mmCIF file of C-alpha atoms in Angstrom:
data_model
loop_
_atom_site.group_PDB
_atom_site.id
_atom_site.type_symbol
_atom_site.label_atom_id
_atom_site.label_comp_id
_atom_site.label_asym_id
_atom_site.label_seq_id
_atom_site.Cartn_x
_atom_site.Cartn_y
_atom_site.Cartn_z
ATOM 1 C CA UNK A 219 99.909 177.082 136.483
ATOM 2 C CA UNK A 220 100.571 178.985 139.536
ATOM 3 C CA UNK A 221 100.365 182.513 138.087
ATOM 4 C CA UNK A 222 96.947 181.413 135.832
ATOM 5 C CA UNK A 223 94.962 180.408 139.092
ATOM 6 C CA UNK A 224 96.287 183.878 141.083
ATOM 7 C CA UNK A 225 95.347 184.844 137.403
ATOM 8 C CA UNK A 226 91.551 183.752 137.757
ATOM 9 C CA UNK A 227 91.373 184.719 141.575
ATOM 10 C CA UNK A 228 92.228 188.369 140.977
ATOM 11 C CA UNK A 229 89.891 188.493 137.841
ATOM 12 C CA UNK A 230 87.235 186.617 140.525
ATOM 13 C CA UNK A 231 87.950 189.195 142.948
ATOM 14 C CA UNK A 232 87.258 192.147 140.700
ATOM 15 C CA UNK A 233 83.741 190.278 139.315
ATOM 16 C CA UNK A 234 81.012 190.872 141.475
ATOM 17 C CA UNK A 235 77.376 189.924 140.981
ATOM 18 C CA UNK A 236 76.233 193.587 140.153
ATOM 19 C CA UNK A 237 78.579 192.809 137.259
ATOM 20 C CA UNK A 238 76.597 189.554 135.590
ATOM 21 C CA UNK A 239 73.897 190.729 133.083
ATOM 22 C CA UNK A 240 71.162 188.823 133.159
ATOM 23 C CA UNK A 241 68.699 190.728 131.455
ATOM 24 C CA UNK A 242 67.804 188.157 129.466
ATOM 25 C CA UNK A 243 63.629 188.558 129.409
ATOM 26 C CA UNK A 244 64.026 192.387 127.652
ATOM 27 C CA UNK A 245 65.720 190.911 124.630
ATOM 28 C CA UNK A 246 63.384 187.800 124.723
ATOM 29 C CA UNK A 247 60.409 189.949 124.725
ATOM 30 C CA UNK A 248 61.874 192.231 121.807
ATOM 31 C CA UNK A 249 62.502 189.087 119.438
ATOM 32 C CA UNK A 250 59.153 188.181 119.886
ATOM 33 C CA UNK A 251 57.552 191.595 119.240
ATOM 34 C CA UNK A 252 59.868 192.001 116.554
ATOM 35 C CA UNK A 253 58.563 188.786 114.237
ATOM 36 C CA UNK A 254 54.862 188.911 115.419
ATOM 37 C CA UNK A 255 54.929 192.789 114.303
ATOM 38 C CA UNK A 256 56.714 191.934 111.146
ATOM 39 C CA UNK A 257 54.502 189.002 110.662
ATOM 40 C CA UNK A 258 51.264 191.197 111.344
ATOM 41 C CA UNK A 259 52.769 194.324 109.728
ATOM 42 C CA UNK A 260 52.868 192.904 106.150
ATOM 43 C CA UNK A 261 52.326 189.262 104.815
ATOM 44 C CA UNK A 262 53.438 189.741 101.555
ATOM 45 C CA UNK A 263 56.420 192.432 101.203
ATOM 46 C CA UNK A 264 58.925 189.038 101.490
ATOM 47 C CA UNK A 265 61.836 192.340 101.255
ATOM 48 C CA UNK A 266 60.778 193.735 104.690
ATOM 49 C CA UNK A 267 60.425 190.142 106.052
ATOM 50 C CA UNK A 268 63.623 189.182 105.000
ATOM 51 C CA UNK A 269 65.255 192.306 106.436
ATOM 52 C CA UNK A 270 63.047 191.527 109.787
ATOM 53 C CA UNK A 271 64.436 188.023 109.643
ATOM 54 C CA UNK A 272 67.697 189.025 109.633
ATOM 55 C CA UNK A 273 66.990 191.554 112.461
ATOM 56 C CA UNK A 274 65.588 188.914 114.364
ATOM 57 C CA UNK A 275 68.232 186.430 113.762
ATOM 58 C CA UNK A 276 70.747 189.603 115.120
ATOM 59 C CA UNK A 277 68.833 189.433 118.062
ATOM 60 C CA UNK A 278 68.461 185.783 118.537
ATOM 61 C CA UNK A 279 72.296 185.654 118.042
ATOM 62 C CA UNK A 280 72.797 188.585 120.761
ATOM 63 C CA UNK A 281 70.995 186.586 123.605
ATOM 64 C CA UNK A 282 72.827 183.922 122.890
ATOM 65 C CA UNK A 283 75.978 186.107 123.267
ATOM 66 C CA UNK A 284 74.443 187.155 126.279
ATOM 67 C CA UNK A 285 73.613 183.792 127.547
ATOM 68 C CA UNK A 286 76.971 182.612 127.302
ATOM 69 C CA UNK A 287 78.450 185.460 128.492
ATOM 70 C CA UNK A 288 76.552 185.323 132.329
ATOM 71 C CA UNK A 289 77.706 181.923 132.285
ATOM 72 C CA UNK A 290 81.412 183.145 131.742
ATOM 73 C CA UNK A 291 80.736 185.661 134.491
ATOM 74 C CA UNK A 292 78.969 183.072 136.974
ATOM 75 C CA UNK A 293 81.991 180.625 136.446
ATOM 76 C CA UNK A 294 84.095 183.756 137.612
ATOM 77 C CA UNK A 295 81.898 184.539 140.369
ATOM 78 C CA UNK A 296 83.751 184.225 144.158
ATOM 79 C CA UNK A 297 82.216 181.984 146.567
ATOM 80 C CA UNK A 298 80.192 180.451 144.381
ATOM 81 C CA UNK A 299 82.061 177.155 144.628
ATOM 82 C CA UNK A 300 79.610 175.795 147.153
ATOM 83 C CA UNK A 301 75.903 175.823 148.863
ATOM 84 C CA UNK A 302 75.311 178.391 151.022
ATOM 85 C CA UNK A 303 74.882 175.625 153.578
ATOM 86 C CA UNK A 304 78.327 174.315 152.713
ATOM 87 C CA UNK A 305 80.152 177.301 152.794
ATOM 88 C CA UNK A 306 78.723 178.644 156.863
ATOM 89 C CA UNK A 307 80.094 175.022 157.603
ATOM 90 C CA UNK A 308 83.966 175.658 155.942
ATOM 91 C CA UNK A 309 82.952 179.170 157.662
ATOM 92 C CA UNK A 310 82.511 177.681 161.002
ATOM 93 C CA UNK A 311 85.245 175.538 160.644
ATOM 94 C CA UNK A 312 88.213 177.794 159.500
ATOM 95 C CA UNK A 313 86.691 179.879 162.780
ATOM 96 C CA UNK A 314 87.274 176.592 164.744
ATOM 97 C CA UNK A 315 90.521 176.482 162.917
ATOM 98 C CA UNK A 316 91.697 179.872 164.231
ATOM 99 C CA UNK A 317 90.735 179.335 167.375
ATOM 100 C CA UNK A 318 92.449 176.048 168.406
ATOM 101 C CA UNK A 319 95.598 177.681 166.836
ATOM 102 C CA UNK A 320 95.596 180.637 168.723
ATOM 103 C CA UNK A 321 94.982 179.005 171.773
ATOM 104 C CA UNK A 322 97.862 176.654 171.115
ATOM 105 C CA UNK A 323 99.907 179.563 170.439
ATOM 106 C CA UNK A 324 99.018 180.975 173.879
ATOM 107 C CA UNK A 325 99.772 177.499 175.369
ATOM 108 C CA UNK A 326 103.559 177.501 173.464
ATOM 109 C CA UNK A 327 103.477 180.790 175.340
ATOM 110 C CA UNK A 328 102.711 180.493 178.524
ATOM 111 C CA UNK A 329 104.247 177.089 178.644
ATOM 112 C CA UNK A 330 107.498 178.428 180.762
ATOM 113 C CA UNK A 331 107.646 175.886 183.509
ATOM 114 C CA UNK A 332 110.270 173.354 182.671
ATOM 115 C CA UNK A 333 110.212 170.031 184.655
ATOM 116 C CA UNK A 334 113.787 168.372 184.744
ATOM 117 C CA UNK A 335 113.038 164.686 185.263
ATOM 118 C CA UNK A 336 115.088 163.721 188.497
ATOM 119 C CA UNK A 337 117.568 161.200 187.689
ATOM 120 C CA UNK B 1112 65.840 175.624 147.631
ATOM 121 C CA UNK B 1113 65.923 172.957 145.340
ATOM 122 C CA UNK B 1114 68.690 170.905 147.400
ATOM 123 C CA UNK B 1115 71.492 171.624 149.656
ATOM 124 C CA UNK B 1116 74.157 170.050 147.887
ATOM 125 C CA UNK B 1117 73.961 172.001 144.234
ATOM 126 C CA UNK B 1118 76.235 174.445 144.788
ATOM 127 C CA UNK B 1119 75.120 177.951 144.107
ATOM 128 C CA UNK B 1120 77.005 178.323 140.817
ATOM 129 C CA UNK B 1121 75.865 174.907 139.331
ATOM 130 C CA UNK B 1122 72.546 176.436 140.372
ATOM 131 C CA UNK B 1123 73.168 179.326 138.586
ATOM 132 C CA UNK B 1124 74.307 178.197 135.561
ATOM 133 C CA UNK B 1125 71.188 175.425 135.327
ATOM 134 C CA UNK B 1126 68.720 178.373 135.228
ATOM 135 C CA UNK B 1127 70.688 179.973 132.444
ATOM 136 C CA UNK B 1128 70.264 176.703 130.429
ATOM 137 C CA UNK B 1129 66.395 176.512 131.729
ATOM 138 C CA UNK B 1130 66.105 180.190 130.534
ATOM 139 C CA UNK B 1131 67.928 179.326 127.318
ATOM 140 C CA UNK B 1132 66.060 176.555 126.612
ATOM 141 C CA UNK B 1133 62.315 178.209 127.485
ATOM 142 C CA UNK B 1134 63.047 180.830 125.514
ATOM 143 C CA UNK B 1135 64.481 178.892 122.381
ATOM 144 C CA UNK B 1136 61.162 177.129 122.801
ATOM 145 C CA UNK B 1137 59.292 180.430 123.097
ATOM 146 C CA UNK B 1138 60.984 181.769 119.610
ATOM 147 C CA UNK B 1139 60.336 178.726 117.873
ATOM 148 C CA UNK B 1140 56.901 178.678 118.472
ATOM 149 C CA UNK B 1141 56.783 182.037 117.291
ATOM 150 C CA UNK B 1142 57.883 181.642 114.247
ATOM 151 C CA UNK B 1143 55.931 178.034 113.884
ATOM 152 C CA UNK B 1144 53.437 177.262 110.904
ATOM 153 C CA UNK B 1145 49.789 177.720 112.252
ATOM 154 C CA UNK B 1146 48.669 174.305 112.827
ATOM 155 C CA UNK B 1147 51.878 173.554 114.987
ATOM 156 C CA UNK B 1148 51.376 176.325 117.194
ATOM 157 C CA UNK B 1149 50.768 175.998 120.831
ATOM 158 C CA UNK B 1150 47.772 176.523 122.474
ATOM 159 C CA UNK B 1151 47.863 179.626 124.362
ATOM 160 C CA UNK B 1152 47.636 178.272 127.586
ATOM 161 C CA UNK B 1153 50.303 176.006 126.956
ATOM 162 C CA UNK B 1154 52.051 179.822 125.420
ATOM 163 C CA UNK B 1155 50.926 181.117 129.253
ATOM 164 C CA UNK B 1156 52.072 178.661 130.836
ATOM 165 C CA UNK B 1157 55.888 178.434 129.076
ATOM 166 C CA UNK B 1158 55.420 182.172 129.438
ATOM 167 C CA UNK B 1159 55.058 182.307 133.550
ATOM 168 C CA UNK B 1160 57.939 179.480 133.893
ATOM 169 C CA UNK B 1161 60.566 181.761 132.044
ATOM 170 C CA UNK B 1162 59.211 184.677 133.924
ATOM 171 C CA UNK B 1163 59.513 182.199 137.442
ATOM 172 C CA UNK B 1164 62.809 181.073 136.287
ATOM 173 C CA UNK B 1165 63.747 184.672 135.974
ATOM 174 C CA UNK B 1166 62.986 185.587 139.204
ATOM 175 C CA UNK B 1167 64.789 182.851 140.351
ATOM 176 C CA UNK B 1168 67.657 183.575 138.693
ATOM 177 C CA UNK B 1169 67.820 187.261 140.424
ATOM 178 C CA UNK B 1170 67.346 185.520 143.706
ATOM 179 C CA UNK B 1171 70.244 182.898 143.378
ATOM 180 C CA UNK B 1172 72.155 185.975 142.047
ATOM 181 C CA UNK B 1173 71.494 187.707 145.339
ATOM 182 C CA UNK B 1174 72.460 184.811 147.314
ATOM 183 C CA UNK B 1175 75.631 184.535 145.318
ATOM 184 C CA UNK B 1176 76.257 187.884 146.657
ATOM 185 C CA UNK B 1177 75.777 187.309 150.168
ATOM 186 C CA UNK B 1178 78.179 183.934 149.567
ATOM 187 C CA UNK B 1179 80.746 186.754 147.951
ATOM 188 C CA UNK B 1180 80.775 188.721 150.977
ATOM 189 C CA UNK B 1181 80.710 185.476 153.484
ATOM 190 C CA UNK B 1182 83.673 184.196 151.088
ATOM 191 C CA UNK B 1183 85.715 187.301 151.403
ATOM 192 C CA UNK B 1184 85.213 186.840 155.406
ATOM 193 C CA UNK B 1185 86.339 183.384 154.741
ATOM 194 C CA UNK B 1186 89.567 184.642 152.634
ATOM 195 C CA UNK B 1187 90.372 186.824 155.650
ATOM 196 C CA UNK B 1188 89.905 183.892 157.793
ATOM 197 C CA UNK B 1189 92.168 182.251 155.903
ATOM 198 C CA UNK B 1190 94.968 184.502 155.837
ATOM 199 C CA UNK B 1191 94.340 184.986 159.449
ATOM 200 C CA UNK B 1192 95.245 181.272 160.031
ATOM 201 C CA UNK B 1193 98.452 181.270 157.771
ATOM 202 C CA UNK B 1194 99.848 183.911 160.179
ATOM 203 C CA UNK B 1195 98.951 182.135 162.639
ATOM 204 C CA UNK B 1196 100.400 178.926 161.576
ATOM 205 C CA UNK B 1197 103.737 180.791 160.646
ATOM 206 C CA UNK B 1198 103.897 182.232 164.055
ATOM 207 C CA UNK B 1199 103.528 178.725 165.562
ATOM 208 C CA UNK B 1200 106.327 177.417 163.365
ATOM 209 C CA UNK B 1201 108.465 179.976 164.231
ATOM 210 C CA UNK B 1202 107.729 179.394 167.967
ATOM 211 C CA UNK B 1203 108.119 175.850 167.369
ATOM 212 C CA UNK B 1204 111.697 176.213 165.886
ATOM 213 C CA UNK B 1205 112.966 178.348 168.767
ATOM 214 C CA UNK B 1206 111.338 175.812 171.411
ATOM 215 C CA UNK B 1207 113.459 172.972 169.307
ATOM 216 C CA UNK B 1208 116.527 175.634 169.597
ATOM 217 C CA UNK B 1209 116.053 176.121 173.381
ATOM 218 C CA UNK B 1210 115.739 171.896 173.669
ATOM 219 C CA UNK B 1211 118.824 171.514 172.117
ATOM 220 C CA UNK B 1212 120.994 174.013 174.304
ATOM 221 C CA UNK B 1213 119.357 172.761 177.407
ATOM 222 C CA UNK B 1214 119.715 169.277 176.477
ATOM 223 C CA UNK B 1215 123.530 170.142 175.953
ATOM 224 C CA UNK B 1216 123.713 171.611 179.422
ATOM 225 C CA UNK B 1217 121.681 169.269 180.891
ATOM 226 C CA UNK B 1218 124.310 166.680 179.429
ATOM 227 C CA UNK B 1219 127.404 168.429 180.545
ATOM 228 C CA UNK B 1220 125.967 169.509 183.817
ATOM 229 C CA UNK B 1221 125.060 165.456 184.813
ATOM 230 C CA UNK B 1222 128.257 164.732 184.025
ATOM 231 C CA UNK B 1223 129.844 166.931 186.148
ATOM 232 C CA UNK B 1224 127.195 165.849 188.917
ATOM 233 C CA UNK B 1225 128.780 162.220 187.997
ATOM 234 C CA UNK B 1226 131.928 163.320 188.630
ATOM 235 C CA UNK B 1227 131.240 164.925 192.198
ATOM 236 C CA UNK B 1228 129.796 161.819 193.362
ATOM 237 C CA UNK B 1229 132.844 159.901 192.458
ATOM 238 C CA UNK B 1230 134.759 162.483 193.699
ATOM 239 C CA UNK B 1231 132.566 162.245 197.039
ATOM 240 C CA UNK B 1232 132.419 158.618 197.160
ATOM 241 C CA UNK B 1233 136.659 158.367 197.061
ATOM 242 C CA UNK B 1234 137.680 161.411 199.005
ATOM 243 C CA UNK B 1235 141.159 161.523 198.654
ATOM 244 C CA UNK B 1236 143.052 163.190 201.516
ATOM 245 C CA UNK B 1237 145.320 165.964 200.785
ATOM 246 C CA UNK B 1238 147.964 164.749 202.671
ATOM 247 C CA UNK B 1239 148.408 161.753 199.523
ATOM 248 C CA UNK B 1240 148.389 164.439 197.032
ATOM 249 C CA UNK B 1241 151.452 166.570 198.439
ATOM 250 C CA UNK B 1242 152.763 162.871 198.724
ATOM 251 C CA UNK B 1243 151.755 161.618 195.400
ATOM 252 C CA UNK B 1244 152.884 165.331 193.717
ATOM 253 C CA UNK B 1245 156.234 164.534 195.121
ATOM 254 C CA UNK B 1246 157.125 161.557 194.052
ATOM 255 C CA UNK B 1247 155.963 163.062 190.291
ATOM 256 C CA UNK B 1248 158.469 165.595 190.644
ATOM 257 C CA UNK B 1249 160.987 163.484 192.212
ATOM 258 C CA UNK B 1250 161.041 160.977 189.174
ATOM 259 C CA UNK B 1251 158.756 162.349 186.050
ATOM 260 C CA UNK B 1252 158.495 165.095 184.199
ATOM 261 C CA UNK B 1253 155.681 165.989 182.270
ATOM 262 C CA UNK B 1254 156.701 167.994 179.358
ATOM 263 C CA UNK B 1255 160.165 169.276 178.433
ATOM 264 C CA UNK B 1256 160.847 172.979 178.234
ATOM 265 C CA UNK B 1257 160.829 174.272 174.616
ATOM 266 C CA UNK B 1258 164.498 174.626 173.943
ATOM 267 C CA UNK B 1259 165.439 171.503 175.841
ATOM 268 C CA UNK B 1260 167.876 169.005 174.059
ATOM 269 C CA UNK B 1261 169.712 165.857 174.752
ATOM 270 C CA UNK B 1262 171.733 166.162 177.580
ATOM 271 C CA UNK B 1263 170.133 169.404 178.729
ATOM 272 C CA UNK B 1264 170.787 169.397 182.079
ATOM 273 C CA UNK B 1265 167.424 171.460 182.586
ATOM 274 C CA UNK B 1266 164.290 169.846 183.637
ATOM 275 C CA UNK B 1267 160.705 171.090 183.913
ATOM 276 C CA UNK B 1268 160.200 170.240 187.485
ATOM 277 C CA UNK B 1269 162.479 171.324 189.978
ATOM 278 C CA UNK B 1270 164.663 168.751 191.053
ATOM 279 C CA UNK B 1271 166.719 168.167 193.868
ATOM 280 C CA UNK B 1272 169.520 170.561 193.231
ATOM 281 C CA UNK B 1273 167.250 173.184 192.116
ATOM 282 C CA UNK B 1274 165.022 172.481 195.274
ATOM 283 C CA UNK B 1275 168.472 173.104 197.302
ATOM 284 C CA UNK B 1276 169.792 175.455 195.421
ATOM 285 C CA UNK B 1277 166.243 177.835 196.108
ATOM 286 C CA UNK B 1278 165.936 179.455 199.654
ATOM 287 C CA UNK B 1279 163.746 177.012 201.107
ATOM 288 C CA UNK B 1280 166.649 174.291 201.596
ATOM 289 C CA UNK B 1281 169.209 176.594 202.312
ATOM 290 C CA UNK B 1282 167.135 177.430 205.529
ATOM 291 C CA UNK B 1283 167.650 174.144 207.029
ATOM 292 C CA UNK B 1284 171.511 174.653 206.607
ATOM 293 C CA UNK B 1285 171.802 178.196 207.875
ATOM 294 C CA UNK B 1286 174.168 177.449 211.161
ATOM 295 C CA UNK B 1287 176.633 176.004 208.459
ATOM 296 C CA UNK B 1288 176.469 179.355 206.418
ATOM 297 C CA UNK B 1289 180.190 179.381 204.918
ATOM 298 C CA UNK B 1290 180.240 175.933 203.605
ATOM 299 C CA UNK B 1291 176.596 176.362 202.291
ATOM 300 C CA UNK B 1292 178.201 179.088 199.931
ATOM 301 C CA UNK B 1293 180.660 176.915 198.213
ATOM 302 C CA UNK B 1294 178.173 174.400 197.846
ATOM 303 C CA UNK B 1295 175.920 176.646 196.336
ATOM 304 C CA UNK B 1296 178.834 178.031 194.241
ATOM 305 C CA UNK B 1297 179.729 174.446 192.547
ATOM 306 C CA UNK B 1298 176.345 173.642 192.119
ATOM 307 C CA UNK B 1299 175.266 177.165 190.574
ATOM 308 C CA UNK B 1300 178.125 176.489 187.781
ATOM 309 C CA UNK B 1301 177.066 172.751 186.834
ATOM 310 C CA UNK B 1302 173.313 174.189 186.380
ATOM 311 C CA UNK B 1303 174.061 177.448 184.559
ATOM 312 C CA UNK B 1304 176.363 175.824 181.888
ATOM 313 C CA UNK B 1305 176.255 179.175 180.232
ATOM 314 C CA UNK B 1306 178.349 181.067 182.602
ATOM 315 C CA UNK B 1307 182.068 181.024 182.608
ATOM 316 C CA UNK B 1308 183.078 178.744 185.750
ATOM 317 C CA UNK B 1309 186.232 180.539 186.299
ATOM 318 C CA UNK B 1310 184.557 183.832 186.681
ATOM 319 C CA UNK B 1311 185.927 186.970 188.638
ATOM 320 C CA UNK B 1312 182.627 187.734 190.595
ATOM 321 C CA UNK B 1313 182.858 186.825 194.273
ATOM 322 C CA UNK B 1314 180.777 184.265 195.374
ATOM 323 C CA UNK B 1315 178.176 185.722 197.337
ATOM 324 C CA UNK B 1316 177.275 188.108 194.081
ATOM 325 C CA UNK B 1317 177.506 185.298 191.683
ATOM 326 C CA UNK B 1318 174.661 183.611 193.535
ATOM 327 C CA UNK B 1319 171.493 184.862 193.127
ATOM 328 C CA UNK B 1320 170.575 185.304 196.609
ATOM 329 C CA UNK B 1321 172.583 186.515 199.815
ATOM 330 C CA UNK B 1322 172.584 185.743 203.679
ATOM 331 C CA UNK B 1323 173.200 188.824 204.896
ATOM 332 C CA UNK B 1324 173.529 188.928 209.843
ATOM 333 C CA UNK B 1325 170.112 190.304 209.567
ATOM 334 C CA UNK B 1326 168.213 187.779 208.549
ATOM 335 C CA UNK B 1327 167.039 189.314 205.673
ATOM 336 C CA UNK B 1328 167.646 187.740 202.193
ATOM 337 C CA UNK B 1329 168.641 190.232 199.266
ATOM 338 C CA UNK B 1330 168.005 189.021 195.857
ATOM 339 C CA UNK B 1331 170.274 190.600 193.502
ATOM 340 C CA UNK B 1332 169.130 190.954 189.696
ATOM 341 C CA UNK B 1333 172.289 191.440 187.752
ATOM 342 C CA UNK B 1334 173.723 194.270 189.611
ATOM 343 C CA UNK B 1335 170.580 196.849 189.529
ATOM 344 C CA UNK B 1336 169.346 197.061 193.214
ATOM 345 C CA UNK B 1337 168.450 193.960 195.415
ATOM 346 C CA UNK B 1338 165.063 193.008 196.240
ATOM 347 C CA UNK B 1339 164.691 192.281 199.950
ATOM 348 C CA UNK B 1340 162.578 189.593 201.343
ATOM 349 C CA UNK B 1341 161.673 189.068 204.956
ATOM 350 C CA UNK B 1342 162.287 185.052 205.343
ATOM 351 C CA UNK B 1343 161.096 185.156 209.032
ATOM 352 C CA UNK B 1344 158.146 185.326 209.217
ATOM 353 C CA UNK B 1345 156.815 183.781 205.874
ATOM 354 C CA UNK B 1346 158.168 180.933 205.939
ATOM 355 C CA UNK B 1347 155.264 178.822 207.331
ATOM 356 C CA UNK B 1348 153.250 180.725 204.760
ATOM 357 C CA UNK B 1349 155.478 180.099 201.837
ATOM 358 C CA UNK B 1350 155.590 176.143 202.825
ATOM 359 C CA UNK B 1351 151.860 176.342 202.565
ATOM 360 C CA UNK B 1352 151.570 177.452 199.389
ATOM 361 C CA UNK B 1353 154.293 175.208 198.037
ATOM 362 C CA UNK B 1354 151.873 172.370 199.547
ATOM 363 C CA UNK B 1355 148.884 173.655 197.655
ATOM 364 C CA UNK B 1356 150.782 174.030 194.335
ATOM 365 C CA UNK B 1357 151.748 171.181 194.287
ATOM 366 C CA UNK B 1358 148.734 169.187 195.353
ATOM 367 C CA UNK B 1359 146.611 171.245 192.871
ATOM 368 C CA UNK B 1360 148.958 169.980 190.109
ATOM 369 C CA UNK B 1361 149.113 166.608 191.072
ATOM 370 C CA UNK B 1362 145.404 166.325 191.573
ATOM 371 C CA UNK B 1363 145.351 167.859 187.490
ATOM 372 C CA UNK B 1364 148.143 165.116 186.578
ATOM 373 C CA UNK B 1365 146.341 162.183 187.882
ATOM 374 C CA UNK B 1366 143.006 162.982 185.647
#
């Protein structure tokens, strides 16, 4: 359990958004292009259109790879967890955080007067 | 921004399934019969939103990568705080340490305090102690020498005879100085049991110490030299610290 999420947080670490592919319109553009072309090219040669078909479906197939592989990668991504909004606020806190506990440290420190109740 | 509460990778992953879905629809129509074709404005339009929902896909990308850099600022943070919560554990500890050994002192140093003001309230003059450590060591003893049996004639005090028998109460009895010594003879033999009684030694060298017209006392130690010892003018002296002996262990006996 333990070693799985440190696991996923160094693989998160490594993953940066540079690293999701989401060139997703290229591939979109080419399946289109490829039937209309085929389509246009010749009506009747059903061995071509078969062959194009199949091409086509190979592409279809890859940008659904694709798809499912940015969503993979986005899962992975770090700090993605939360609005932007949300995260200046745990931001802001965990500064807050720091703060009050390094000012209590310098109060544990400085604390050196001892009062001995009179009794 | 659509709302504040999606968080960026729900976002993210919602324009994936928008783009999927467009473009599924974009295909399909594509490869439609004629008559079920879309119009191409409707074609323009689908167009344009995959194209928008491209864009922003790219922009939530690049605001996933400004959350990437404010969350490793936030990791940092984070780590920051751990040291700094170990370091106030630690300090915490050795504060709880230091409470502990004070409040041990403070204990034992109240009830010493308790015991000066009893000791102030009573006083008890010094005069009853030297009293008081008398009678002890006229009567009691506290604890038997080790190799003491029954009907040892030993004691762990000194008593009477050995009081006599020391220089101290021979003083008192120095214009009788002749019958002193056969005193202190008899009385040497019935305390040191382990010397022959009818031994050839004179007198005066069986005893331990000797009056000698000078007024000095010489101690002898078996033979080997004598130790002399000005009695004259220590004798105040030597009272006085008899007095504080004893009063110091009578004041320790009646704790």
């Amino acid at each position: 359990m333990d070693s799985s999420e440190q696991n996923g947080a160094a693989l998160a670490s490594k993953l940066t958004v540079d690293d999701v592919d989401v060139e997703f319109l290229p591939l979109i553009y080419e399946i289109i292009r490829r039937y209309g072309a085929g389509v246009e090219r010749d009506p009747h040669d059903t061995n071509q259109k078969t062959r194009e078909s199949q091409d086509t479906s190979q592409k279809v197939l890859e940008l659904q790879k694709k798809l499912d592989q940015a969503r993979n990668q986005i899962r992975r991504l770090p700090g993605v967890e939360h609005s932007k909004e949300e995260q200046l606020q745990k931001l802001e806190t965990l500064r807050k955080q720091l703060q009050l506990k390094k000012e209590l440290l310098l109060k544990y420190r400085n604390m050196c007067t001892f009062d001995i109740p009179k009794s | 921004m659509a709302s504040n509460n999606v968080s960026t990778g729900e976002k993210l992953l919602a324009l994936i399934d928008d783009i999927e879905l467009i473009s599924k629809e974009l295909i399909e129509n594509t490869i439609a019969q004629k008559h079920q074709k879309l119009s191409s404005s409707e074609h323009l339009l689908i167009t344009e939103l995959l194209v928008a929902k491209d864009n922003e896909l790219k922009e939530a990308l690049k605001l996933a990568n400004e959350q990437a850099k404010i969350n490793c600022k936030m990791e940092a943070l984070k780590r920051e705080v751990e040291r700094q919560d170990q370091y106030i554990q630690q300090l915490q500890r050795q504060l709880k340490e230091a409470e502990q050994i004070l409040a041990t002192a403070i204990y034992q140093a109240k009830q010493k305090l308790q015991s000066i003001s009893r000791a102030n309230k009573r006083p008890v003059p010094s005069e009853d102690l030297i009293k008081f450590a008398h009678r002890i060591s006229a009567s009691n003893a506290v604890c038997a020498p080790l190799t003491w049996q029954q009907g040892d004639p030993r004691r762990p005090y000194p008593t009477d005879i050995d009081m006599r028998l020391g220089y101290l109460g021979r003083l008192s009895d120095l214009p009788i100085n002749g019958h002193l010594l056969q005193q202190q003879n008899s009385l040497s033999d019935l305390h040191r049991t382990g010397h022959p009684p009818g031994s050839e030694l004179p007198a005066s060298q069986q005893n331990q110490f000797a009056w000698h017209p000078s007024g000095e006392i010489h101690m002898t130690v078996g033979g080997q030299g004598s130790v002399s010892m000005d009695t004259r003018n220590h004798t105040a002296e030597d009272v006085e610290v008899m007095s504080t002996d004893s009063s110091s262990s009578s004041s320790s006996d009646s704790q």
